[in-house]
PDB file of C-alpha atoms in Angstrom:
ATOM      1  CA  MET A   1      79.458 135.802  64.908  1.00 41.00           C
ATOM      2  CA  LYS A   2      80.222 133.076  66.982  1.00 43.00           C
ATOM      3  CA  GLU A   3      84.227 132.336  67.061  1.00 44.00           C
ATOM      4  CA  GLU A   4      85.111 128.680  66.616  1.00 44.00           C
ATOM      5  CA  ILE A   5      86.745 126.735  69.357  1.00 42.00           C
ATOM      6  CA  THR A   6      89.459 124.657  68.454  1.00 45.00           C
ATOM      7  CA  LYS A   7      91.215 122.304  70.804  1.00 46.00           C
ATOM      8  CA  MET A   8      94.367 122.918  71.350  1.00 47.00           C
ATOM      9  CA  PRO A   9      97.056 119.705  70.399  1.00 48.00           C
ATOM     10  CA  TRP A  10      98.040 119.674  74.098  1.00 46.00           C
ATOM     11  CA  GLU A  11      94.175 119.139  75.346  1.00 49.00           C
ATOM     12  CA  LYS A  12      93.006 115.703  76.972  1.00 57.00           C
ATOM     13  CA  SER A  13      90.614 113.827  74.184  1.00 66.00           C
ATOM     14  CA  PHE A  14      91.176 110.394  75.551  1.00 70.00           C
ATOM     15  CA  ASP A  15      89.752 108.269  78.288  1.00 85.00           C
ATOM     16  CA  GLU A  16      92.639 108.728  80.804  1.00 90.00           C
ATOM     17  CA  ASP A  17      91.589 105.890  83.129  1.00 91.00           C
ATOM     18  CA  ALA A  18      91.085 103.697  80.657  1.00 94.00           C
ATOM     19  CA  ALA A  19      94.754 104.435  78.846  1.00 94.00           C
ATOM     20  CA  VAL A  20      95.987 103.719  82.387  1.00 96.00           C
ATOM     21  CA  ASP A  21      93.949 100.625  82.819  1.00 96.00           C
ATOM     22  CA  LYS A  22      95.882  99.105  78.922  1.00 96.00           C
ATOM     23  CA  ALA A  23      98.959 100.765  80.137  1.00 97.00           C
ATOM     24  CA  MET A  24      98.666  98.188  83.524  1.00 97.00           C
ATOM     25  CA  HIS A  25      97.910  94.975  81.880  1.00 96.00           C
ATOM     26  CA  LEU A  26     101.123  95.689  79.293  1.00 96.00           C
ATOM     27  CA  PHE A  27     103.321  96.375  82.279  1.00 96.00           C
ATOM     28  CA  TRP A  28     101.217  93.211  84.133  1.00 95.00           C
ATOM     29  CA  GLU A  29     102.640  91.305  81.234  1.00 93.00           C
ATOM     30  CA  ARG A  30     105.937  92.228  80.216  1.00 93.00           C
ATOM     31  CA  GLY A  31     107.009  94.152  83.287  1.00 92.00           C
ATOM     32  CA  PHE A  32     108.688  97.689  83.396  1.00 92.00           C
ATOM     33  CA  GLU A  33     112.106  97.662  81.674  1.00 90.00           C
ATOM     34  CA  PRO A  34     110.551  95.334  78.445  1.00 92.00           C
ATOM     35  CA  THR A  35     107.668  97.728  77.852  1.00 94.00           C
ATOM     36  CA  SER A  36     109.168 100.454  75.871  1.00 94.00           C
ATOM     37  CA  LEU A  37     107.415 103.568  74.701  1.00 93.00           C
ATOM     38  CA  ALA A  38     106.370 102.525  71.172  1.00 95.00           C
ATOM     39  CA  ASN A  39     104.715  99.103  72.935  1.00 96.00           C
ATOM     40  CA  LEU A  40     102.538 102.128  75.099  1.00 95.00           C
ATOM     41  CA  ILE A  41     101.642 104.000  72.343  1.00 94.00           C
ATOM     42  CA  GLU A  42     100.176 101.052  70.514  1.00 94.00           C
ATOM     43  CA  ALA A  43      98.182  99.505  73.997  1.00 94.00           C
ATOM     44  CA  THR A  44      96.902 102.716  74.837  1.00 92.00           C
ATOM     45  CA  GLY A  45      96.744 104.103  71.164  1.00 91.00           C
ATOM     46  CA  ILE A  46      97.652 107.753  72.766  1.00 90.00           C
ATOM     47  CA  ASN A  47     100.520 109.462  70.892  1.00 89.00           C
ATOM     48  CA  ARG A  48     103.648 110.100  72.680  1.00 90.00           C
ATOM     49  CA  GLY A  49     102.943 113.596  72.777  1.00 90.00           C
ATOM     50  CA  SER A  50      99.582 112.847  74.410  1.00 89.00           C
ATOM     51  CA  LEU A  51     101.205 110.531  76.405  1.00 90.00           C
ATOM     52  CA  TYR A  52     104.238 112.441  78.120  1.00 90.00           C
ATOM     53  CA  ASN A  53     101.801 115.734  78.688  1.00 91.00           C
ATOM     54  CA  ALA A  54      98.764 113.474  80.353  1.00 90.00           C
ATOM     55  CA  PHE A  55     101.486 111.256  82.737  1.00 92.00           C
ATOM     56  CA  GLY A  56     105.147 112.889  81.817  1.00 91.00           C
ATOM     57  CA  GLY A  57     106.911 109.576  81.024  1.00 90.00           C
ATOM     58  CA  LYS A  58     107.156 105.915  80.862  1.00 92.00           C
ATOM     59  CA  HIS A  59     107.929 105.835  84.953  1.00 92.00           C
ATOM     60  CA  GLN A  60     105.131 107.789  85.936  1.00 93.00           C
ATOM     61  CA  LEU A  61     102.604 105.695  83.794  1.00 95.00           C
ATOM     62  CA  PHE A  62     103.944 102.241  85.557  1.00 95.00           C
ATOM     63  CA  VAL A  63     103.608 104.335  88.926  1.00 95.00           C
ATOM     64  CA  ARG A  64      99.820 104.627  87.741  1.00 96.00           C
ATOM     65  CA  SER A  65      99.261 101.399  86.423  1.00 97.00           C
ATOM     66  CA  LEU A  66     100.638  99.745  89.890  1.00 96.00           C
ATOM     67  CA  VAL A  67      98.308 102.054  91.897  1.00 97.00           C
ATOM     68  CA  LYS A  68      95.458 101.100  90.295  1.00 97.00           C
ATOM     69  CA  TYR A  69      96.346  97.533  90.255  1.00 96.00           C
ATOM     70  CA  ASP A  70      97.165  97.987  93.922  1.00 96.00           C
ATOM     71  CA  LYS A  71      93.457  99.297  95.050  1.00 95.00           C
ATOM     72  CA  GLU A  72      91.427  96.799  92.325  1.00 95.00           C
ATOM     73  CA  ASN A  73      92.986  93.504  92.977  1.00 94.00           C
ATOM     74  CA  ARG A  74      94.967  93.209  96.260  1.00 93.00           C
ATOM     75  CA  LYS A  75      92.940  95.873  98.352  1.00 94.00           C
ATOM     76  CA  ALA A  76      89.463  94.980  96.343  1.00 94.00           C
ATOM     77  CA  VAL A  77      89.649  91.058  97.675  1.00 93.00           C
ATOM     78  CA  LEU A  78      91.245  91.706 101.149  1.00 93.00           C
ATOM     79  CA  GLY A  79      88.399  93.913 101.541  1.00 92.00           C
ATOM     80  CA  GLU A  80      85.796  90.952 100.255  1.00 93.00           C
ATOM     81  CA  LEU A  81      87.663  88.485 102.465  1.00 93.00           C
ATOM     82  CA  GLU A  82      87.145  90.485 105.620  1.00 90.00           C
ATOM     83  CA  ALA A  83      83.917  91.248 105.164  1.00 90.00           C
ATOM     84  CA  LEU A  84      83.002  87.481 105.572  1.00 88.00           C
ATOM     85  CA  ASP A  85      83.706  88.241 109.676  1.00 86.00           C
ATOM     86  CA  ASN A  86      85.456  84.520 109.301  1.00 92.00           C
ATOM     87  CA  PRO A  87      88.970  84.982 109.673  1.00 94.00           C
ATOM     88  CA  LYS A  88      90.045  81.280 108.675  1.00 93.00           C
ATOM     89  CA  LYS A  89      87.660  81.291 106.235  1.00 93.00           C
ATOM     90  CA  ALA A  90      89.471  84.393 104.671  1.00 94.00           C
ATOM     91  CA  ILE A  91      93.060  83.403 105.025  1.00 96.00           C
ATOM     92  CA  LEU A  92      92.172  79.727 103.011  1.00 94.00           C
ATOM     93  CA  GLY A  93      89.918  81.712 100.718  1.00 93.00           C
ATOM     94  CA  LEU A  94      92.783  83.843  99.906  1.00 95.00           C
ATOM     95  CA  PHE A  95      94.625  80.942  99.094  1.00 95.00           C
ATOM     96  CA  ASP A  96      92.286  78.901  97.175  1.00 92.00           C
ATOM     97  CA  ALA A  97      91.205  81.657  95.322  1.00 91.00           C
ATOM     98  CA  ILE A  98      95.057  82.359  94.309  1.00 93.00           C
ATOM     99  CA  VAL A  99      95.553  79.438  92.959  1.00 93.00           C
ATOM    100  CA  GLU A 100      92.353  79.159  91.296  1.00 91.00           C
ATOM    101  CA  GLU A 101      93.638  82.360  89.621  1.00 90.00           C
ATOM    102  CA  MET A 102      96.958  81.358  88.694  1.00 88.00           C
ATOM    103  CA  GLN A 103      95.091  78.647  86.389  1.00 87.00           C
ATOM    104  CA  MET A 104      92.716  80.309  84.481  1.00 87.00           C
ATOM    105  CA  ASP A 105      95.671  82.770  83.568  1.00 86.00           C
ATOM    106  CA  SER A 106      96.633  81.811  80.282  1.00 83.00           C
ATOM    107  CA  GLN A 107      99.483  84.008  80.306  1.00 86.00           C
ATOM    108  CA  ARG A 108     101.075  83.126  83.531  1.00 86.00           C
ATOM    109  CA  LYS A 109     101.305  86.962  84.447  1.00 91.00           C
ATOM    110  CA  GLY A 110     101.187  86.341  88.307  1.00 91.00           C
ATOM    111  CA  CYS A 111     100.749  89.301  90.444  1.00 94.00           C
ATOM    112  CA  PHE A 112     101.785  92.585  89.305  1.00 95.00           C
ATOM    113  CA  LEU A 113     103.110  92.972  92.544  1.00 94.00           C
ATOM    114  CA  ILE A 114     104.954  90.463  93.709  1.00 94.00           C
ATOM    115  CA  ASN A 115     106.580  90.555  89.620  1.00 93.00           C
ATOM    116  CA  THR A 116     107.355  94.336  90.677  1.00 93.00           C
ATOM    117  CA  ALA A 117     108.824  93.405  93.964  1.00 91.00           C
ATOM    118  CA  LEU A 118     111.528  90.982  92.468  1.00 87.00           C
ATOM    119  CA  GLU A 119     112.935  93.816  90.290  1.00 84.00           C
ATOM    120  CA  VAL A 120     112.290  96.715  92.874  1.00 74.00           C
ATOM    121  CA  MET A 121     116.116  97.726  93.160  1.00 71.00           C
ATOM    122  CA  ARG A 122     115.296  98.879  89.223  1.00 70.00           C
ATOM    123  CA  HIS A 123     112.954 101.543  90.155  1.00 69.00           C
ATOM    124  CA  GLN A 124     112.977 104.642  91.990  1.00 71.00           C
ATOM    125  CA  ASP A 125     111.929 104.919  95.761  1.00 83.00           C
ATOM    126  CA  GLU A 126     108.361 105.593  94.573  1.00 90.00           C
ATOM    127  CA  VAL A 127     107.678 102.100  92.895  1.00 92.00           C
ATOM    128  CA  ALA A 128     109.136 100.498  96.534  1.00 91.00           C
ATOM    129  CA  GLU A 129     107.401 102.247  98.804  1.00 93.00           C
ATOM    130  CA  ILE A 130     104.033 101.193  96.875  1.00 94.00           C
ATOM    131  CA  VAL A 131     105.281  97.741  97.165  1.00 94.00           C
ATOM    132  CA  THR A 132     106.684  97.089 100.205  1.00 93.00           C
ATOM    133  CA  LYS A 133     103.018  99.381 101.590  1.00 95.00           C
ATOM    134  CA  GLY A 134     100.555  96.675  99.707  1.00 95.00           C
ATOM    135  CA  LEU A 135     102.712  93.915 101.351  1.00 95.00           C
ATOM    136  CA  ARG A 136     102.948  95.150 104.132  1.00 96.00           C
ATOM    137  CA  GLU A 137      99.278  95.891 104.194  1.00 96.00           C
ATOM    138  CA  THR A 138      98.560  91.736 102.762  1.00 97.00           C
ATOM    139  CA  GLU A 139     101.082  90.687 106.008  1.00 97.00           C
ATOM    140  CA  ALA A 140      98.849  92.894 108.245  1.00 97.00           C
ATOM    141  CA  PHE A 141      95.642  91.168 106.859  1.00 96.00           C
ATOM    142  CA  PHE A 142      97.044  87.496 107.838  1.00 97.00           C
ATOM    143  CA  ARG A 143      97.928  88.785 111.463  1.00 97.00           C
ATOM    144  CA  ARG A 144      94.278  90.534 112.335  1.00 96.00           C
ATOM    145  CA  SER A 145      92.827  87.840 110.960  1.00 96.00           C
ATOM    146  CA  ILE A 146      94.227  85.476 112.880  1.00 97.00           C
ATOM    147  CA  GLU A 147      94.263  87.583 116.154  1.00 96.00           C
ATOM    148  CA  VAL A 148      90.645  87.866 115.041  1.00 95.00           C
ATOM    149  CA  GLY A 149      90.480  83.672 115.516  1.00 95.00           C
ATOM    150  CA  GLN A 150      92.073  83.533 118.357  1.00 95.00           C
ATOM    151  CA  ALA A 151      89.911  85.893 120.337  1.00 95.00           C
ATOM    152  CA  ARG A 152      86.558  83.653 118.992  1.00 93.00           C
ATOM    153  CA  GLY A 153      88.289  80.729 120.033  1.00 92.00           C
ATOM    154  CA  ASP A 154      88.703  79.308 116.298  1.00 91.00           C
ATOM    155  CA  ILE A 155      92.619  79.881 115.982  1.00 93.00           C
ATOM    156  CA  SER A 156      94.597  78.658 118.982  1.00 92.00           C
ATOM    157  CA  LYS A 157      96.189  81.274 120.976  1.00 93.00           C
ATOM    158  CA  GLU A 158      99.488  79.079 121.121  1.00 93.00           C
ATOM    159  CA  ILE A 159      99.806  80.484 117.262  1.00 94.00           C
ATOM    160  CA  ASP A 160     102.167  83.079 116.969  1.00 96.00           C
ATOM    161  CA  PRO A 161     100.491  86.014 115.043  1.00 96.00           C
ATOM    162  CA  GLU A 162     103.344  87.653 113.937  1.00 97.00           C
ATOM    163  CA  VAL A 163     105.416  85.214 112.957  1.00 96.00           C
ATOM    164  CA  THR A 164     102.341  83.033 111.492  1.00 96.00           C
ATOM    165  CA  ALA A 165     101.706  85.681 109.187  1.00 97.00           C
ATOM    166  CA  LYS A 166     105.050  86.425 107.942  1.00 97.00           C
ATOM    167  CA  ASN A 167     104.630  82.475 106.819  1.00 97.00           C
ATOM    168  CA  LEU A 168     101.589  82.769 105.275  1.00 97.00           C
ATOM    169  CA  MET A 169     103.120  85.366 103.012  1.00 97.00           C
ATOM    170  CA  ALA A 170     106.352  83.576 102.061  1.00 96.00           C
ATOM    171  CA  LEU A 171     103.289  80.873 101.439  1.00 95.00           C
ATOM    172  CA  LEU A 172     101.603  83.339  98.796  1.00 96.00           C
ATOM    173  CA  VAL A 173     104.737  85.071  97.274  1.00 95.00           C
ATOM    174  CA  SER A 174     105.899  81.564  96.477  1.00 94.00           C
ATOM    175  CA  ILE A 175     102.796  80.207  94.733  1.00 94.00           C
ATOM    176  CA  ARG A 176     102.750  83.766  92.791  1.00 93.00           C
ATOM    177  CA  VAL A 177     106.403  82.860  91.167  1.00 92.00           C
ATOM    178  CA  LEU A 178     106.013  79.078  90.960  1.00 91.00           C
ATOM    179  CA  GLY A 179     102.580  79.345  89.419  1.00 90.00           C
ATOM    180  CA  ARG A 180     103.907  81.309  86.303  1.00 88.00           C
ATOM    181  CA  GLY A 181     104.214  78.098  84.183  1.00 80.00           C
ATOM    182  CA  VAL A 182     106.553  76.429  86.741  1.00 77.00           C
ATOM    183  CA  PHE A 183     104.503  74.262  89.086  1.00 87.00           C
ATOM    184  CA  SER A 184     101.368  72.559  88.367  1.00 88.00           C
ATOM    185  CA  LYS A 185      97.970  73.276  90.279  1.00 88.00           C
ATOM    186  CA  GLU A 186      98.164  69.948  92.257  1.00 91.00           C
ATOM    187  CA  GLU A 187     102.100  70.764  93.198  1.00 92.00           C
ATOM    188  CA  LEU A 188     100.407  74.470  94.319  1.00 92.00           C
ATOM    189  CA  ASP A 189      97.670  73.055  96.288  1.00 92.00           C
ATOM    190  CA  ILE A 190     100.064  71.346  98.490  1.00 93.00           C
ATOM    191  CA  ILE A 191     101.509  74.532  99.003  1.00 93.00           C
ATOM    192  CA  ALA A 192      98.323  76.068  99.637  1.00 93.00           C
ATOM    193  CA  LYS A 193      97.414  73.583 102.458  1.00 93.00           C
ATOM    194  CA  GLN A 194     100.287  74.661 104.397  1.00 94.00           C
ATOM    195  CA  ALA A 195      98.300  77.613 105.274  1.00 94.00           C
ATOM    196  CA  SER A 196      95.968  75.497 106.831  1.00 93.00           C
ATOM    197  CA  ARG A 197      98.697  73.443 108.537  1.00 93.00           C
ATOM    198  CA  LEU A 198     100.076  77.074 109.874  1.00 94.00           C
ATOM    199  CA  ILE A 199      96.566  78.329 111.544  1.00 93.00           C
ATOM    200  CA  SER A 200      96.004  74.959 112.759  1.00 87.00           C
ATOM    201  CA  GLN A 201      99.222  74.421 114.883  1.00 68.00           C
ATOM    202  CA  PRO A 202     101.424  76.627 116.895  1.00 60.00           C
ATOM    203  CA  PHE A 203     104.641  77.080 114.440  1.00 49.00           C
ATOM    204  CA  LEU A 204     107.863  75.230 115.642  1.00 47.00           C
TER     205      LEU A 204
END
């Protein structure tokens, strides 16, 4: 007689990636501190025991969510822009896309990575490392794009790639923060246009 196989209570019976995705959107919208374990249980449909068995707890689930966001949003977008093989268009296209995205976002969530950067002192080192790495890689994208543009003669060689990359990064962060319901599209467009000026003339 064949023995009946019974699933143990600790065995995973849900789609882990789908659960992380739901948690990611919740953390992205609310932030780490305001999101309670009860909120996560409701959003993911997973009970407390299963959540702890699968992820270890709220902090670990937050880390998984942040990594997923970074991979599927920031890294994916920068990869597509660099594939354009047009450095100047890639830089300006990023700013146009961000302004448009901020207007389409009815919940005014902004950027999960930058939102976390604003409260990074409340997190453990692991979160700080993820945020720092993501922002540094974005700055490096600007620097590489400028250097390639200079090599092709599309961007003035009088422009300092490192300094300009940092200024472009500052513009990006300001749009992400101010766009969360404070500034209008017209005002964000004014800030975004500074990106074109930065790569069109030397920084003074």
